[in-house]
PDB file of C-alpha atoms in Angstrom:
ATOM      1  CA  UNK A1027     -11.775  39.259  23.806  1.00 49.00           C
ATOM      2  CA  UNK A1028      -8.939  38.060  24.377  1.00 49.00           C
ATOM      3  CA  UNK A1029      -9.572  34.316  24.570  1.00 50.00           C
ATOM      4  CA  UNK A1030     -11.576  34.622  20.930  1.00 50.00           C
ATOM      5  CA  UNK A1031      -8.667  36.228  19.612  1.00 47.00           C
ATOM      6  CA  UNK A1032      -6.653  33.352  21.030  1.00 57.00           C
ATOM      7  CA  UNK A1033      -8.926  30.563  19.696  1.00 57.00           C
ATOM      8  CA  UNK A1034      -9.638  31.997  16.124  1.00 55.00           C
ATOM      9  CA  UNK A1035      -5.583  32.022  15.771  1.00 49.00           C
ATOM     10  CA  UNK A1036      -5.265  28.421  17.097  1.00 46.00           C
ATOM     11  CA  UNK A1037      -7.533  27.861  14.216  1.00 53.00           C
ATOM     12  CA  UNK A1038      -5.998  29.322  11.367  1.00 48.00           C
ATOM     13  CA  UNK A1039      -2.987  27.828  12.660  1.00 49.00           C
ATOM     14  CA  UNK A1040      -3.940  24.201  12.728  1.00 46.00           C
ATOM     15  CA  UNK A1041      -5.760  24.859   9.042  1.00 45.00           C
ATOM     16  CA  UNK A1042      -2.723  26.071   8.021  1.00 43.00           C
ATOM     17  CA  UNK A1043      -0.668  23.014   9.959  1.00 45.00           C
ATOM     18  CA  UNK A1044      -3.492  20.931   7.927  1.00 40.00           C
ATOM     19  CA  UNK A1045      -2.853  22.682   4.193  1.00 43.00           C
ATOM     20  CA  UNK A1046       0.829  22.123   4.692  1.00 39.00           C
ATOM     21  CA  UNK A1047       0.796  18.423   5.471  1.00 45.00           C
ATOM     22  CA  UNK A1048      -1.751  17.666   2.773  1.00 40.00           C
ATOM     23  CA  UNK A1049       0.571  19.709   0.356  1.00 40.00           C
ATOM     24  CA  UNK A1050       3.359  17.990   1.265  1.00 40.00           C
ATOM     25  CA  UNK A1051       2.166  14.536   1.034  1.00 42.00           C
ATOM     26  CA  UNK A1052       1.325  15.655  -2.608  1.00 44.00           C
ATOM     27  CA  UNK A1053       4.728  16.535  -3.560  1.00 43.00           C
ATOM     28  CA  UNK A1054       5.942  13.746  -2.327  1.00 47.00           C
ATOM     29  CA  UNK A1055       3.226  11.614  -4.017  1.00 54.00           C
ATOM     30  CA  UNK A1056       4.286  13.561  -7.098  1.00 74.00           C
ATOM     31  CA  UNK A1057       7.804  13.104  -6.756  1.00 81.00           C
ATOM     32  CA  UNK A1058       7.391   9.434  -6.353  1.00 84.00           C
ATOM     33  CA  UNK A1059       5.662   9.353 -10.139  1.00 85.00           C
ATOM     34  CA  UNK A1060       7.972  11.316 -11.460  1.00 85.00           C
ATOM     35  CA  UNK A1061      10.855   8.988 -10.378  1.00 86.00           C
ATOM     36  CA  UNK A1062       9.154   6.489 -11.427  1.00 89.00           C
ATOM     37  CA  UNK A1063       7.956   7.553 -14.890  1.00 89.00           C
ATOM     38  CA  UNK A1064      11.669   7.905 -15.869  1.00 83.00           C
ATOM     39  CA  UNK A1065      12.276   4.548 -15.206  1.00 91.00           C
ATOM     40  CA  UNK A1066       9.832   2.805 -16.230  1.00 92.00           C
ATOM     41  CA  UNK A1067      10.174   3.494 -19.493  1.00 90.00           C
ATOM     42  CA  UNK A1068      13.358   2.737 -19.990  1.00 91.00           C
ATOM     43  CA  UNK A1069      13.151  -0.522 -18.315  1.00 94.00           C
ATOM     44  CA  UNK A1070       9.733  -1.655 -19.492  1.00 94.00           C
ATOM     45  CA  UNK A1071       8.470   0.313 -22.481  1.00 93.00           C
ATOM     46  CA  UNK A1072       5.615   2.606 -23.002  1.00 92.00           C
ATOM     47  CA  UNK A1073       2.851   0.136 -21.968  1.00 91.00           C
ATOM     48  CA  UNK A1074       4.322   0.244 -18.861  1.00 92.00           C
ATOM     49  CA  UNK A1075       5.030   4.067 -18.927  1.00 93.00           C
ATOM     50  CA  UNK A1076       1.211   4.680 -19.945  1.00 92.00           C
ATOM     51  CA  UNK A1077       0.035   2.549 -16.792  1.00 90.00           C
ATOM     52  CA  UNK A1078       2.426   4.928 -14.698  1.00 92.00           C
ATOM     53  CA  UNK A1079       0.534   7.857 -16.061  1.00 92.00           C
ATOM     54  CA  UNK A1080      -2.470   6.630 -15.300  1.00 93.00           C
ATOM     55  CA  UNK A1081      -1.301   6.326 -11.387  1.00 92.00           C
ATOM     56  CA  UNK A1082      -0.424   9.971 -11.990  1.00 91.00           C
ATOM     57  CA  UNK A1083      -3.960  10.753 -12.819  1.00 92.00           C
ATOM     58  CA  UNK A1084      -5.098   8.608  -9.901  1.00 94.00           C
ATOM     59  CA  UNK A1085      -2.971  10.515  -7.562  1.00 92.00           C
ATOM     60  CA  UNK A1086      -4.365  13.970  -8.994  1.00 91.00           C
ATOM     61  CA  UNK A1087      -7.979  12.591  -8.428  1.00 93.00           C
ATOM     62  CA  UNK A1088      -7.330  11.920  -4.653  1.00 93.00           C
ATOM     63  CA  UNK A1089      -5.468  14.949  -3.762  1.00 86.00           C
ATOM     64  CA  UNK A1090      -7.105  16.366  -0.441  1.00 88.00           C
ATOM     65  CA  UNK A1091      -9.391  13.626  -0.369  1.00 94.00           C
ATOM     66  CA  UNK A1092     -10.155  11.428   2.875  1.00 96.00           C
ATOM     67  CA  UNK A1093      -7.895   9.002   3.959  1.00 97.00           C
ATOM     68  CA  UNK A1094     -11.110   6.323   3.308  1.00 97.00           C
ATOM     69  CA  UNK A1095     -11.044   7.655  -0.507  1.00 97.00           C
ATOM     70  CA  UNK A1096      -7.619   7.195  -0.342  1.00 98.00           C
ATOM     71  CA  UNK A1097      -7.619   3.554   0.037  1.00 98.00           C
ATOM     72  CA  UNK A1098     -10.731   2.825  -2.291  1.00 98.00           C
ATOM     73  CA  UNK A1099      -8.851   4.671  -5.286  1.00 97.00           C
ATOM     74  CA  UNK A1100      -5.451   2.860  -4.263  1.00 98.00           C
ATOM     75  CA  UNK A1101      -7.018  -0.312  -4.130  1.00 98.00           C
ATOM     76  CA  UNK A1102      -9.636  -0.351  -7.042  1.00 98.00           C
ATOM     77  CA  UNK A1103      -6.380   1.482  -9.083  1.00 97.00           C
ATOM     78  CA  UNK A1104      -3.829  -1.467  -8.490  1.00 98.00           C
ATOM     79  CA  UNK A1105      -6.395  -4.724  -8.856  1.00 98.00           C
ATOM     80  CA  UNK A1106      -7.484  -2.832 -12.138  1.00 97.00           C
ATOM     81  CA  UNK A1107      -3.918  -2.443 -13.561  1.00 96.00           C
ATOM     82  CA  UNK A1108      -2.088  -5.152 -12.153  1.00 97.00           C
ATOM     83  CA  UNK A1109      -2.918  -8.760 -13.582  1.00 97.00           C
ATOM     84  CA  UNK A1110      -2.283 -11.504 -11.712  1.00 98.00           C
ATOM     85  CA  UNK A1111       0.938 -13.933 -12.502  1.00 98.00           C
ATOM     86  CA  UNK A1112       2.554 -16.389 -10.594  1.00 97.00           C
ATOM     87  CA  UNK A1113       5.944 -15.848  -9.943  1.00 97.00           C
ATOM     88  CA  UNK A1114       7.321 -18.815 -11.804  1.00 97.00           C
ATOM     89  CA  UNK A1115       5.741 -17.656 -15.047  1.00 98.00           C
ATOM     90  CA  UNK A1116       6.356 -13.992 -14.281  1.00 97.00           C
ATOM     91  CA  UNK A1117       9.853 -14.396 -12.791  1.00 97.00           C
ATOM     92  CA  UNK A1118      11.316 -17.548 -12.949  1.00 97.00           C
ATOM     93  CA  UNK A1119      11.324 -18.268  -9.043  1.00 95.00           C
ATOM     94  CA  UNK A1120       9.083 -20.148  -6.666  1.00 94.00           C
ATOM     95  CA  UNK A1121       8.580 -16.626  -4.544  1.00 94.00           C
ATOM     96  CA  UNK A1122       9.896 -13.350  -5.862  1.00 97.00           C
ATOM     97  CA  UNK A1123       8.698 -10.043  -3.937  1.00 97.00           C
ATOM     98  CA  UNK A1124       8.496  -7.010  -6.649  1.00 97.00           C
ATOM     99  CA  UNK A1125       8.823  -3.150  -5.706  1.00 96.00           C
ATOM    100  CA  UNK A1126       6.177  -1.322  -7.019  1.00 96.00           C
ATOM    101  CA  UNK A1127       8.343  -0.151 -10.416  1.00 95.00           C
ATOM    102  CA  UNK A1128       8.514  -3.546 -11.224  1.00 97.00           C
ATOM    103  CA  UNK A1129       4.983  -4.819 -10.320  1.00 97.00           C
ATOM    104  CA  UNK A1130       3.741  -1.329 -13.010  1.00 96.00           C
ATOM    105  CA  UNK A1131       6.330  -2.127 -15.161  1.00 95.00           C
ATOM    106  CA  UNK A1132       5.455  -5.642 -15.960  1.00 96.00           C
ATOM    107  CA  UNK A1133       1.901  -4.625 -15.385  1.00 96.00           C
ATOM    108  CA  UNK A1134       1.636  -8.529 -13.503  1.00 98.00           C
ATOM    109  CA  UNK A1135       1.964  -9.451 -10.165  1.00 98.00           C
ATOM    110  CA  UNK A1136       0.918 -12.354  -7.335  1.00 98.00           C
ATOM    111  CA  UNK A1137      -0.454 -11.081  -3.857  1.00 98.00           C
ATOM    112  CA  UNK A1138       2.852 -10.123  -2.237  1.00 98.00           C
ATOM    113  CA  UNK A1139       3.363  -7.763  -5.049  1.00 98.00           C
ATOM    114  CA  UNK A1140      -0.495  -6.346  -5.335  1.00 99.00           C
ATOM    115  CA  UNK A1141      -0.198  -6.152  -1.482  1.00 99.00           C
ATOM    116  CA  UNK A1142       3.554  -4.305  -1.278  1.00 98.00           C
ATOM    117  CA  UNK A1143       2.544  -1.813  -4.244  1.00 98.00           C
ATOM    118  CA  UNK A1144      -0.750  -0.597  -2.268  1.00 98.00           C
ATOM    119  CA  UNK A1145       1.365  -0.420   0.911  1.00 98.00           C
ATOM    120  CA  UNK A1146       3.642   1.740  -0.836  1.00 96.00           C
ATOM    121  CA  UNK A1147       0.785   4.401  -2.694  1.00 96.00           C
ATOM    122  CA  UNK A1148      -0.744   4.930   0.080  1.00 97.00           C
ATOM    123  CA  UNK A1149       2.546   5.785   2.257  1.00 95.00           C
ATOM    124  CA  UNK A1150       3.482   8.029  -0.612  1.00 93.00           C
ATOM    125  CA  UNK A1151      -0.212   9.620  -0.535  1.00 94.00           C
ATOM    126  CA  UNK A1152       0.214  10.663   3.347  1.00 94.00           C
ATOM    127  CA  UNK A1153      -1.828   7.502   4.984  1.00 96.00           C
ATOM    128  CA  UNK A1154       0.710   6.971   8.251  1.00 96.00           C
ATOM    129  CA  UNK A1155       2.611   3.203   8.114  1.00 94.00           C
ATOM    130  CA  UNK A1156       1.221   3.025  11.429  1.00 94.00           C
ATOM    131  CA  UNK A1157      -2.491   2.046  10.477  1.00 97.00           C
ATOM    132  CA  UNK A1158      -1.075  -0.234   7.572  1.00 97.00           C
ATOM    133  CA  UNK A1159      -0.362  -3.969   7.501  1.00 96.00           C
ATOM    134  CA  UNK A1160       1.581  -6.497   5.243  1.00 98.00           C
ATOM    135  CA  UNK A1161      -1.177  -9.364   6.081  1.00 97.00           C
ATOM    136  CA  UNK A1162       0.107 -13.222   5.842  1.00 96.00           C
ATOM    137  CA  UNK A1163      -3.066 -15.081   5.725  1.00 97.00           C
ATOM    138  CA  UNK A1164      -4.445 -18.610   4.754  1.00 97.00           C
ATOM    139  CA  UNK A1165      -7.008 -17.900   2.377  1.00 98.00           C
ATOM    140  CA  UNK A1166      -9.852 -20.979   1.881  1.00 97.00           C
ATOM    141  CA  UNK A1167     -10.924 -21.035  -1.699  1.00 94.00           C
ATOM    142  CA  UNK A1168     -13.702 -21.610  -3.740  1.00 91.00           C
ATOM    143  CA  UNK A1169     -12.509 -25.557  -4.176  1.00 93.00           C
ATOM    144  CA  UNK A1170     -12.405 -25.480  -0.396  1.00 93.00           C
ATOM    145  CA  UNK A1171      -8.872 -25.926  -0.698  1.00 96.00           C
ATOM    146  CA  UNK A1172      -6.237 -23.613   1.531  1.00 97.00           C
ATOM    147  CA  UNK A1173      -3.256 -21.453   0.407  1.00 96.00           C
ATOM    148  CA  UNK A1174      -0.821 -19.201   1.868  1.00 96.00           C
ATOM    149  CA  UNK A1175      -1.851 -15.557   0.523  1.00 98.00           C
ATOM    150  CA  UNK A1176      -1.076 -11.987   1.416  1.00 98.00           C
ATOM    151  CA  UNK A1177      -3.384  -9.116   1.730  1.00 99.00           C
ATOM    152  CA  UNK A1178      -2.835  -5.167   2.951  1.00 99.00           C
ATOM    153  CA  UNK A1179      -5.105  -3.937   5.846  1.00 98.00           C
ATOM    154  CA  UNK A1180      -5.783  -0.701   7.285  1.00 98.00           C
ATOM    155  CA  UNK A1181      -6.848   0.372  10.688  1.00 97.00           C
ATOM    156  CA  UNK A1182      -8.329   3.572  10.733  1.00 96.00           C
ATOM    157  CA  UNK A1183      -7.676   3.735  14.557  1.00 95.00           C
ATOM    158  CA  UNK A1184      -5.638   1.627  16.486  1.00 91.00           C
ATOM    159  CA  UNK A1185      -8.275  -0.390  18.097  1.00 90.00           C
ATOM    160  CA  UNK A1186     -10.318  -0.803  14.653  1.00 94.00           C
ATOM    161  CA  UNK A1187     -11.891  -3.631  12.669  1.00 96.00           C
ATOM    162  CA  UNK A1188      -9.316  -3.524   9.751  1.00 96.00           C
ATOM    163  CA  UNK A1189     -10.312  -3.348   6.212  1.00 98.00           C
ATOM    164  CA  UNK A1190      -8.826  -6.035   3.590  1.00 99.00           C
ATOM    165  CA  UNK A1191      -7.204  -4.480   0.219  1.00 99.00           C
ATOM    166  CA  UNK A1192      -7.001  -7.750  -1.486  1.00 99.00           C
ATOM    167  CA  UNK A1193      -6.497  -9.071  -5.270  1.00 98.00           C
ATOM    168  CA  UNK A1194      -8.603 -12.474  -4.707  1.00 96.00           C
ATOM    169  CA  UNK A1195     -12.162  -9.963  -3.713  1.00 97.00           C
ATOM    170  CA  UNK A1196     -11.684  -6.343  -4.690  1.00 97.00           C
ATOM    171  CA  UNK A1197     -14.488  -5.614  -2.476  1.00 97.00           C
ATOM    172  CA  UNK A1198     -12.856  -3.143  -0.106  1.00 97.00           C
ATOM    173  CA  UNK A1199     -14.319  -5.479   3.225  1.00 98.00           C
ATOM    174  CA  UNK A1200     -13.939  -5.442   7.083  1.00 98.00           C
ATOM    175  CA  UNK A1201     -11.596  -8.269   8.159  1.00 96.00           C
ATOM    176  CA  UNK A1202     -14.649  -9.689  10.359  1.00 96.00           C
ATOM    177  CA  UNK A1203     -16.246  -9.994   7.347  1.00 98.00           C
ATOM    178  CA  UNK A1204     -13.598 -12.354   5.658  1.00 97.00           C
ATOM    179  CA  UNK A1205     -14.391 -15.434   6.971  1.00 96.00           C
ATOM    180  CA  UNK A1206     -12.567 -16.960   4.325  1.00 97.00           C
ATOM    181  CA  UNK A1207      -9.227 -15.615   5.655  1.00 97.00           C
ATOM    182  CA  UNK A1208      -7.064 -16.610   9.149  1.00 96.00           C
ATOM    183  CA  UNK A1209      -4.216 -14.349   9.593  1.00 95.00           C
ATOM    184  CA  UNK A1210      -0.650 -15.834  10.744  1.00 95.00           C
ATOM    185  CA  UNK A1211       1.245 -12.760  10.954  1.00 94.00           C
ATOM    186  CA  UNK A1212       1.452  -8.781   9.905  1.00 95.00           C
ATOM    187  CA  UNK A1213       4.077  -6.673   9.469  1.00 95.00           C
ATOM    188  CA  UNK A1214       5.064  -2.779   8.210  1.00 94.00           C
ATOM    189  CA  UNK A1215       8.167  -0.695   8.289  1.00 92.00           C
ATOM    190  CA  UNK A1216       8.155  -0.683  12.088  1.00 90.00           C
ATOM    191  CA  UNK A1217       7.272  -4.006  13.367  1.00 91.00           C
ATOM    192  CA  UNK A1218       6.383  -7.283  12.899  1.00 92.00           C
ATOM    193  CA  UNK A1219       3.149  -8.428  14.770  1.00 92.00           C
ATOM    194  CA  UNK A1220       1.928 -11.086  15.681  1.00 86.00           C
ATOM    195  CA  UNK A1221      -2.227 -12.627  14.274  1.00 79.00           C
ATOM    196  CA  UNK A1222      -4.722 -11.279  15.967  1.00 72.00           C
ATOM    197  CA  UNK A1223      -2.749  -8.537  17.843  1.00 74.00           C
ATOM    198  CA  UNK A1224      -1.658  -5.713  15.497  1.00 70.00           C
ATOM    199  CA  UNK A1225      -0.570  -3.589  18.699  1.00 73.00           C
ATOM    200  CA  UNK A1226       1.446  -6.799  19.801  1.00 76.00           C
ATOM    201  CA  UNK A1227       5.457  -6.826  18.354  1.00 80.00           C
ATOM    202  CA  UNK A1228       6.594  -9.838  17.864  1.00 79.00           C
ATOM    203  CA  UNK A1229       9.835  -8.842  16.432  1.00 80.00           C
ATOM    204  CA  UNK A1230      11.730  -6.850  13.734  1.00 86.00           C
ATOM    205  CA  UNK A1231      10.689  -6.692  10.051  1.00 86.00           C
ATOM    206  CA  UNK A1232      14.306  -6.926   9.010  1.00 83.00           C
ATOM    207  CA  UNK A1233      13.998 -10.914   9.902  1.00 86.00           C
ATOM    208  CA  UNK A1234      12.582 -11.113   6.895  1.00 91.00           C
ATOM    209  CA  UNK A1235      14.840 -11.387   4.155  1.00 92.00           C
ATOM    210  CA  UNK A1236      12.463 -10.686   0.950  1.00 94.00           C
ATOM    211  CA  UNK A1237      11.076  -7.802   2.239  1.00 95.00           C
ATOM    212  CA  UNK A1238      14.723  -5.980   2.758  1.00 93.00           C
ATOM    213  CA  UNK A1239      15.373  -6.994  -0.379  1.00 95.00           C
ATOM    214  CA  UNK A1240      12.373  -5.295  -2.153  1.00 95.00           C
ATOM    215  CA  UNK A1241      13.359  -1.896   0.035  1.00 94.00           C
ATOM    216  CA  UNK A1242      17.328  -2.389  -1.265  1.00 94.00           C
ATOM    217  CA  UNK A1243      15.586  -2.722  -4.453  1.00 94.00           C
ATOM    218  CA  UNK A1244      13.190   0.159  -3.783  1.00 92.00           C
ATOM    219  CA  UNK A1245      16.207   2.491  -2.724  1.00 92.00           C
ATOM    220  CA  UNK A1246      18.276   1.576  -5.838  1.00 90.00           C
ATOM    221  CA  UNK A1247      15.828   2.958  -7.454  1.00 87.00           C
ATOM    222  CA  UNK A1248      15.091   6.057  -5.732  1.00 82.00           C
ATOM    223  CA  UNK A1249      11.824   5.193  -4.437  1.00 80.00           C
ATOM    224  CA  UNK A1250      12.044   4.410  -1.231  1.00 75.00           C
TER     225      UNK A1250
END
């Protein structure tokens, strides 16, 4: 009797454990379009503003999903309201990395920015930094020509055949699949890694100087 007592409340407590962290990632995914609907505006308009209210919606429409639904939404959501611009046109620079407010605001981005921006929904919708990846790639093209590119992936375990969130193929693919892609480096809040070792450090993601800007950035702004 007394074990079944014992297991039915480790139950209830790890579905309660469960509710709470799934709540909580959804206040904090709410917060994060909150703070970001009052600037956006301001900054860029109500085009902009509208395209932030549509993330709302997004986020509304995944709350207690999977983690898999999760990254389909984030990723169809961003390569449908994000158009692609080089940073030259969009920015004036040879390589600029935008925070998400900007990337929504403008409503343009290249594939550091489509890349950073689903990095940063999903980490505000609860999916752990640990099983996401800044990707550095060189991506063969249709000409058969090759270009430096950036993708997101996501390892659903550790060990896992990662899936691509990309702008260049929305089709939400295993990287074994991508034969069109060979990855130089990876890197998240944690750790920078090296190819075709996600497990492997190969040093600190502070060495590199655009993406600490993009967090000052994000900070600034209250949305970091």
């Amino acid at each position: 009797m007394r074990r079944h007592v014992n297991s039915s409340f480790v139950r209830l407590l790890t579905g309660l454990c469960l509710g709470l962290c799934l709540l909580w990632s959804q206040i904090q995914a709410d917060d994060y379009v909150l703070a970001m609907l009052e600037k956006v505006r301001q900054r860029y308009g109500e085009e902009a503003y509208q395209n932030v209210m549509r993330m709302n919606e997004m986020f509304a429409q995944v709350a207690g999903a999977s983690e898999m639904t999760k990254v389909h939404m984030v990723n169809d959501f961003t390569n449908q309201h994000v158009l692609f611009v080089d940073d030259i046109t969009l920015w004036g620079m040879e390589d600029y990395w935008a925070s998400p407010l900007e990337t929504f605001g403008k409503g343009a981005g290249d594939c550091e920015d489509f890349s950073i921006a689903k990095y940063t929904l999903l980490k505000k919708l609860g999916v752990s930094q640990d099983k996401l990846r800044l990707t550095y790639v060189r991506a063969r093209m249709p000409s058969g020509s090759i270009r430096p590119h950036m993708v997101l992936t996501y390892y659903a375990t550790p060990n896992s055949d990662p899936l691509v969130l990309d702008n260049l193929n929305f089709e939400l693919l295993p990287a074994s699949k991508r034969g069109d892609l060979s990855p130089v480096f990876s890197f998240n809040d944690k750790g920078l890694f090296v190819a075709n070792n996600p497990n492997m450090r190969a040093g600190s993601p502070s060495n590199i100087s655009k993406w600490r800007d993009v967090l000052t950035r994000m900070r600034q702004d209250g949305l970091e």
